[in-house]
């Protein structure tokens, strides 16, 4: 599995360029106590890794401040829990796989990448993960039973929607099972974020959960995925990904300490699925019905010909508002 990460020196160079409008090779070399050749070599590696650094007469310049700084992120997360560790990659296959490999030796870690070459979504679908988005997997160990673990996806998507509503716009909602969508107009919703949860259990007890979160932030996706959008496309501005990440995780950790049924009720309040006629697509079948509620075990309750059925997985398409 390709783990393309930065060395501590490369991270420090990136931080220095982030903090200064322009910086000479000499100044960087002095600050980091390395040779100018070493600065040059590391800058070339950063450029090849996709970082927008230019070399000008007066020195090196970082052309966009939209880069993830692992140390900054770790400091923010350590405020939430001192045990937090951040594993940052400028490229990896999927942060889910990296997090899984870390599960034996870490209790609380965030794996984050600038881009994923094999990002995956629910139902084994590919997840486009180009630069500018938030592609992260949280590795967490919780005293939950396997049955109780369904609440995690509701808690995470609720945290993401609340943070986006607070920071960006009140037009963000939730679509079952855990998509965060943006309301373009009365009937049209576009997906902004998705959640993928993979758990490992022994008997009925959770050993760990890997909570994958993908948020389209400063990436452009309109041409790649017509039913999706990003914060950049919605607002025509770039957003601080460190802030969004730390706020989402802070809220999620808070929800973990609260009554899960309270969370479920909050989730329902932002839902654009409930009360509508929907089509649920599952491998090999499509189910049409009215979305009534979410059950206490996390299923979507559908009414079909006056009978209620529970749906645990699938893709949900809103057809119309039910009268
Ligand atoms: C969905 O289908 O809606 C879930 C998408 C989850 C994508 C995230 S991006 C970070 C993590 N790594 C992956 O490969 N997938 C999840």
Short mmCIF file of C-alpha atoms and ligand atoms in Angstrom, two decimals:
data_model
loop_
_atom_site.label_atom_id
_atom_site.label_comp_id
_atom_site.label_asym_id
_atom_site.label_seq_id
_atom_site.Cartn_x
_atom_site.Cartn_y
_atom_site.Cartn_z
CA UNK A 1 0.00 0.00 0.00
CA UNK A 2 1.53 3.36 -0.94
CA UNK A 3 2.10 5.56 2.10
CA UNK A 4 3.32 8.86 0.73
CA UNK A 5 4.10 11.03 3.68
CA UNK A 6 6.27 14.06 4.36
CA UNK A 7 9.42 13.97 6.49
CA UNK A 8 9.52 16.25 9.58
CA UNK A 9 11.87 18.61 7.64
CA UNK A 10 9.42 18.85 4.74
CA UNK A 11 6.57 19.55 7.16
CA UNK A 12 8.61 22.34 8.79
CA UNK A 13 9.43 23.87 5.39
CA UNK A 14 5.75 23.79 4.52
CA UNK A 15 4.89 25.47 7.83
CA UNK A 16 7.50 28.19 7.28
CA UNK A 17 6.19 28.89 3.78
CA UNK A 18 2.64 28.92 5.13
CA UNK A 19 3.56 31.52 7.76
CA UNK A 20 5.63 33.78 5.45
CA UNK A 21 4.64 35.37 2.13
CA UNK A 22 8.08 34.61 0.64
CA UNK A 23 11.17 33.03 2.14
CA UNK A 24 14.72 32.65 0.81
CA UNK A 25 16.46 29.29 0.76
CA UNK A 26 19.10 30.80 3.02
CA UNK A 27 16.54 31.84 5.64
CA UNK A 28 14.89 28.41 5.61
CA UNK A 29 18.30 26.72 5.87
CA UNK A 30 19.25 28.90 8.86
CA UNK A 31 15.92 28.43 10.65
CA UNK A 32 16.00 24.66 10.29
CA UNK A 33 19.74 24.32 10.69
CA UNK A 34 20.18 22.45 7.41
CA UNK A 35 22.17 23.16 4.24
CA UNK A 36 20.78 25.17 1.33
CA UNK A 37 21.13 22.10 -0.86
CA UNK A 38 18.98 20.18 1.60
CA UNK A 39 16.37 22.97 1.41
CA UNK A 40 16.41 22.84 -2.39
CA UNK A 41 16.11 19.02 -2.47
CA UNK A 42 13.20 19.02 -0.02
CA UNK A 43 11.42 21.81 -1.89
CA UNK A 44 11.71 19.76 -5.09
CA UNK A 45 10.12 16.80 -3.29
CA UNK A 46 7.30 19.02 -2.00
CA UNK A 47 6.68 20.33 -5.53
CA UNK A 48 6.66 16.81 -6.97
CA UNK A 49 4.19 15.82 -4.24
CA UNK A 50 1.77 18.44 -5.54
CA UNK A 51 2.43 21.40 -3.22
CA UNK A 52 2.09 24.69 -5.11
CA UNK A 53 5.51 26.18 -4.38
CA UNK A 54 7.20 28.54 -6.80
CA UNK A 55 10.74 29.74 -6.83
CA UNK A 56 11.14 33.49 -7.32
CA UNK A 57 14.01 35.95 -7.17
CA UNK A 58 13.48 36.66 -3.47
CA UNK A 59 12.85 33.07 -2.52
CA UNK A 60 10.23 30.37 -2.30
CA UNK A 61 6.52 31.07 -2.21
CA UNK A 62 3.55 28.87 -1.31
CA UNK A 63 0.95 29.88 -3.88
CA UNK A 64 -2.07 28.58 -1.94
CA UNK A 65 -2.64 28.46 1.80
CA UNK A 66 -4.98 25.52 1.30
CA UNK A 67 -2.60 22.86 2.56
CA UNK A 68 -3.08 20.56 5.51
CA UNK A 69 -0.48 21.09 8.21
CA UNK A 70 -0.20 17.91 10.28
CA UNK A 71 1.31 19.59 13.37
CA UNK A 72 -1.36 22.29 13.41
CA UNK A 73 -4.06 19.64 13.12
CA UNK A 74 -2.55 17.50 15.85
CA UNK A 75 -2.35 20.48 18.24
CA UNK A 76 -6.05 21.22 17.62
CA UNK A 77 -7.03 17.59 18.18
CA UNK A 78 -4.89 17.21 21.30
CA UNK A 79 -7.06 19.91 22.88
CA UNK A 80 -10.01 17.54 22.39
CA UNK A 81 -8.12 14.53 23.71
CA UNK A 82 -4.38 14.43 24.53
CA UNK A 83 -4.22 10.86 23.17
CA UNK A 84 -5.01 12.00 19.63
CA UNK A 85 -2.38 11.22 16.97
CA UNK A 86 -2.44 12.47 13.40
CA UNK A 87 -1.11 10.46 10.46
CA UNK A 88 -0.90 12.72 7.45
CA UNK A 89 -0.22 11.64 3.87
CA UNK A 90 -0.01 13.72 0.76
CA UNK A 91 -1.23 10.63 -1.05
CA UNK A 92 -2.47 7.23 0.00
CA UNK A 93 -4.72 4.51 -1.40
CA UNK A 94 -7.46 4.89 1.21
CA UNK A 95 -7.24 6.35 4.70
CA UNK A 96 -9.51 3.46 5.77
CA UNK A 97 -6.77 0.91 5.06
CA UNK A 98 -4.08 2.95 6.79
CA UNK A 99 -6.28 3.35 9.86
CA UNK A 100 -6.92 -0.40 9.90
CA UNK A 101 -3.17 -1.07 9.88
CA UNK A 102 -2.77 1.25 12.88
CA UNK A 103 -5.51 -0.39 14.94
CA UNK A 104 -3.15 -2.75 16.79
CA UNK A 105 -0.98 0.05 18.16
CA UNK A 106 -3.14 3.18 18.42
CA UNK A 107 -6.27 3.95 20.45
CA UNK A 108 -7.25 7.27 18.94
CA UNK A 109 -5.82 8.39 15.63
CA UNK A 110 -6.81 10.46 12.67
CA UNK A 111 -5.52 9.40 9.28
CA UNK A 112 -5.79 12.14 6.72
CA UNK A 113 -4.65 12.50 3.12
CA UNK A 114 -4.51 15.30 0.57
CA UNK A 115 -5.64 12.76 -2.01
CA UNK A 116 -6.58 9.10 -2.18
CA UNK A 117 -5.90 6.91 -5.18
CA UNK A 118 -8.49 4.27 -4.18
CA UNK A 119 -10.93 6.19 -1.98
CA UNK A 120 -14.02 4.11 -1.38
CA UNK A 121 -17.59 4.91 -0.49
CA UNK A 122 -20.53 2.91 0.78
CA UNK A 123 -21.61 -0.18 -1.15
CA UNK A 124 -18.01 -0.57 -2.44
CA UNK A 125 -18.29 2.41 -4.73
CA UNK A 126 -15.24 4.47 -5.63
CA UNK A 127 -14.97 7.83 -3.89
CA UNK A 128 -13.29 10.59 -5.88
CA UNK A 129 -10.68 12.16 -3.61
CA UNK A 130 -8.76 14.93 -5.34
CA UNK A 131 -6.82 17.73 -3.64
CA UNK A 132 -8.74 20.21 -1.52
CA UNK A 133 -11.23 17.88 0.12
CA UNK A 134 -11.24 16.39 3.58
CA UNK A 135 -10.47 12.68 3.32
CA UNK A 136 -10.02 11.29 6.78
CA UNK A 137 -10.54 8.17 8.87
CA UNK A 138 -10.87 8.26 12.62
CA UNK A 139 -9.65 5.17 14.44
CA UNK A 140 -11.43 4.92 17.77
CA UNK A 141 -11.95 2.26 20.44
CA UNK A 142 -15.29 2.43 22.22
CA UNK A 143 -17.07 0.30 24.79
CA UNK A 144 -19.96 -0.47 22.46
CA UNK A 145 -21.61 -3.68 21.38
CA UNK A 146 -21.80 -4.44 17.69
CA UNK A 147 -25.57 -3.83 17.81
CA UNK A 148 -25.10 -0.39 19.32
CA UNK A 149 -22.48 0.68 16.78
CA UNK A 150 -25.07 1.84 14.21
CA UNK A 151 -25.37 5.09 16.19
CA UNK A 152 -21.87 6.08 15.12
CA UNK A 153 -22.86 6.88 11.54
CA UNK A 154 -25.80 8.99 12.74
CA UNK A 155 -23.57 10.83 15.23
CA UNK A 156 -20.89 11.55 12.64
CA UNK A 157 -23.21 12.76 9.90
CA UNK A 158 -25.07 14.87 12.47
CA UNK A 159 -21.77 16.44 13.58
CA UNK A 160 -20.77 17.25 10.00
CA UNK A 161 -24.14 18.78 9.11
CA UNK A 162 -24.22 20.91 12.26
CA UNK A 163 -20.70 22.24 11.66
CA UNK A 164 -21.46 23.07 8.02
CA UNK A 165 -24.71 24.77 9.03
CA UNK A 166 -22.86 26.82 11.65
CA UNK A 167 -19.84 27.77 9.51
CA UNK A 168 -21.20 27.86 5.98
CA UNK A 169 -24.98 27.91 5.48
CA UNK A 170 -28.25 26.67 7.00
CA UNK A 171 -29.06 24.91 3.71
CA UNK A 172 -27.27 21.69 4.65
CA UNK A 173 -29.38 18.64 5.50
CA UNK A 174 -29.12 14.88 5.97
CA UNK A 175 -30.23 12.21 3.55
CA UNK A 176 -30.58 8.64 4.78
CA UNK A 177 -28.44 6.75 5.54
CA UNK A 178 -25.75 9.35 6.21
CA UNK A 179 -25.20 11.74 3.32
CA UNK A 180 -24.79 15.41 4.00
CA UNK A 181 -26.54 17.30 1.22
CA UNK A 182 -26.87 20.93 0.18
CA UNK A 183 -30.25 22.28 -0.88
CA UNK A 184 -29.81 23.92 -4.29
CA UNK A 185 -33.52 24.69 -4.71
CA UNK A 186 -36.92 23.48 -3.48
CA UNK A 187 -36.48 19.91 -4.74
CA UNK A 188 -32.79 19.54 -5.57
CA UNK A 189 -30.17 18.38 -3.11
CA UNK A 190 -26.51 17.79 -3.91
CA UNK A 191 -24.18 15.62 -1.88
CA UNK A 192 -21.36 17.35 -0.05
CA UNK A 193 -20.18 14.70 2.39
CA UNK A 194 -20.43 11.00 3.07
CA UNK A 195 -19.60 8.65 5.91
CA UNK A 196 -18.26 5.11 5.75
CA UNK A 197 -17.93 3.07 8.93
CA UNK A 198 -15.98 -0.16 9.23
CA UNK A 199 -15.90 -2.00 12.53
CA UNK A 200 -14.00 -4.91 13.98
CA UNK A 201 -15.68 -6.89 16.72
CA UNK A 202 -14.90 -9.85 18.91
CA UNK A 203 -17.96 -11.81 20.01
CA UNK A 204 -20.45 -8.93 20.22
CA UNK A 205 -17.94 -6.35 21.51
CA UNK A 206 -16.47 -3.66 19.34
CA UNK A 207 -12.66 -3.86 19.13
CA UNK A 208 -12.40 -0.68 17.12
CA UNK A 209 -14.28 1.44 14.65
CA UNK A 210 -12.87 3.21 11.63
CA UNK A 211 -14.99 6.19 10.78
CA UNK A 212 -14.31 7.42 7.28
CA UNK A 213 -15.46 10.92 6.49
CA UNK A 214 -15.26 12.54 3.08
CA UNK A 215 -16.19 16.21 2.75
CA UNK A 216 -15.98 18.10 -0.53
CA UNK A 217 -14.46 21.36 0.66
CA UNK A 218 -12.03 23.20 -1.62
CA UNK A 219 -12.14 20.65 -4.43
CA UNK A 220 -14.09 21.06 -7.65
CA UNK A 221 -16.31 18.12 -8.48
CA UNK A 222 -19.19 19.35 -10.68
CA UNK A 223 -17.89 17.71 -13.85
CA UNK A 224 -16.84 14.52 -12.12
CA UNK A 225 -20.08 13.89 -10.23
CA UNK A 226 -23.19 15.86 -11.27
CA UNK A 227 -25.12 14.94 -8.11
CA UNK A 228 -22.34 16.28 -5.89
CA UNK A 229 -21.01 19.67 -4.96
CA UNK A 230 -18.37 21.21 -2.72
CA UNK A 231 -18.14 24.15 -0.34
CA UNK A 232 -15.98 25.93 -2.92
CA UNK A 233 -18.63 25.49 -5.60
CA UNK A 234 -21.42 26.60 -3.25
CA UNK A 235 -19.73 29.65 -1.79
CA UNK A 236 -16.99 30.57 -4.32
CA UNK A 237 -14.47 30.73 -1.51
CA UNK A 238 -11.95 28.43 0.13
CA UNK A 239 -12.48 27.12 3.63
CA UNK A 240 -10.01 26.33 6.41
CA UNK A 241 -10.01 22.54 6.49
CA UNK A 242 -8.25 22.41 9.89
CA UNK A 243 -11.18 24.29 11.41
CA UNK A 244 -13.84 22.09 9.81
CA UNK A 245 -12.03 18.90 10.86
CA UNK A 246 -11.50 19.94 14.47
CA UNK A 247 -15.06 21.25 14.85
CA UNK A 248 -16.57 18.06 13.39
CA UNK A 249 -14.47 15.81 15.62
CA UNK A 250 -15.15 17.95 18.70
CA UNK A 251 -18.88 17.66 18.13
CA UNK A 252 -18.68 13.94 17.42
CA UNK A 253 -16.75 13.31 20.67
CA UNK A 254 -19.40 15.35 22.48
CA UNK A 255 -22.23 13.33 20.96
CA UNK A 256 -20.50 10.11 21.98
CA UNK A 257 -21.04 11.15 25.60
CA UNK A 258 -24.73 11.91 25.16
CA UNK A 259 -27.83 9.74 24.92
CA UNK A 260 -27.82 8.10 21.45
CA UNK A 261 -31.59 8.48 21.11
CA UNK A 262 -31.26 12.21 21.61
CA UNK A 263 -28.76 12.19 18.73
CA UNK A 264 -31.14 10.19 16.60
CA UNK A 265 -33.91 12.72 17.23
CA UNK A 266 -31.61 15.58 16.27
CA UNK A 267 -30.61 13.69 13.13
CA UNK A 268 -34.28 13.30 12.19
CA UNK A 269 -34.81 17.05 12.53
CA UNK A 270 -32.31 17.68 9.68
CA UNK A 271 -33.54 14.83 7.52
CA UNK A 272 -34.72 15.39 3.94
CA UNK A 273 -35.72 11.72 3.69
CA UNK A 274 -38.42 11.38 6.31
CA UNK A 275 -41.94 12.24 5.19
CA UNK A 276 -41.12 11.67 1.52
CA UNK A 277 -41.86 9.05 -1.06
CA UNK A 278 -38.49 7.44 -1.70
CA UNK A 279 -36.89 4.72 -3.73
CA UNK A 280 -34.34 2.59 -1.89
CA UNK A 281 -31.89 0.83 -4.16
CA UNK A 282 -30.25 -2.34 -2.89
CA UNK A 283 -28.18 -4.86 -4.85
CA UNK A 284 -30.74 -6.63 -7.02
CA UNK A 285 -33.88 -4.82 -5.85
CA UNK A 286 -35.61 -1.45 -5.61
CA UNK A 287 -38.13 -0.60 -2.92
CA UNK A 288 -40.62 2.22 -3.24
CA UNK A 289 -42.38 3.59 -0.19
CA UNK A 290 -42.98 6.44 2.19
CA UNK A 291 -40.10 7.11 4.59
CA UNK A 292 -41.76 7.26 7.99
CA UNK A 293 -39.09 7.20 10.66
CA UNK A 294 -35.76 5.84 11.86
CA UNK A 295 -36.17 2.88 14.22
CA UNK A 296 -34.35 2.58 17.54
CA UNK A 297 -31.93 0.15 15.89
CA UNK A 298 -31.11 2.59 13.11
CA UNK A 299 -33.25 1.25 10.26
CA UNK A 300 -35.26 3.37 7.86
CA UNK A 301 -38.94 2.56 8.36
CA UNK A 302 -40.77 2.50 5.05
CA UNK A 303 -44.50 2.26 4.56
CA UNK A 304 -45.51 0.19 1.55
CA UNK A 305 -49.20 -0.57 0.94
CA UNK A 306 -50.08 0.13 4.60
CA UNK A 307 -47.33 -2.23 5.82
CA UNK A 308 -44.20 -1.05 7.54
CA UNK A 309 -40.81 -2.54 6.73
CA UNK A 310 -37.33 -1.85 8.05
CA UNK A 311 -34.46 -1.10 5.69
CA UNK A 312 -30.92 -1.33 7.03
CA UNK A 313 -28.86 -0.41 3.99
CA UNK A 314 -29.11 0.92 0.47
CA UNK A 315 -29.19 4.10 -1.53
CA UNK A 316 -32.14 6.35 -1.07
CA UNK A 317 -33.58 8.59 -3.77
CA UNK A 318 -36.18 11.21 -2.88
CA UNK A 319 -39.06 11.02 -5.35
CA UNK A 320 -41.53 13.58 -3.99
CA UNK A 321 -42.92 15.09 -0.85
CA UNK A 322 -45.70 12.96 0.52
CA UNK A 323 -49.11 14.58 1.02
C1 LIG B 1 -20.20 7.42 0.99
O1 LIG B 1 -20.30 6.56 0.11
O2 LIG B 1 -21.02 8.33 1.08
C2 LIG B 1 -19.08 7.37 1.99
C3 LIG B 1 -17.85 8.08 1.51
C4 LIG B 1 -16.69 8.01 2.48
C5 LIG B 1 -15.42 8.58 1.89
C6 LIG B 1 -14.33 8.67 2.91
S1 LIG B 1 -13.00 9.69 2.37
C7 LIG B 1 -12.04 9.16 3.72
C8 LIG B 1 -12.29 7.69 3.89
N1 LIG B 1 -11.42 6.91 3.03
C9 LIG B 1 -12.11 6.26 2.09
O3 LIG B 1 -11.59 5.52 1.21
N2 LIG B 1 -13.41 6.49 2.22
C10 LIG B 1 -13.69 7.36 3.34
#
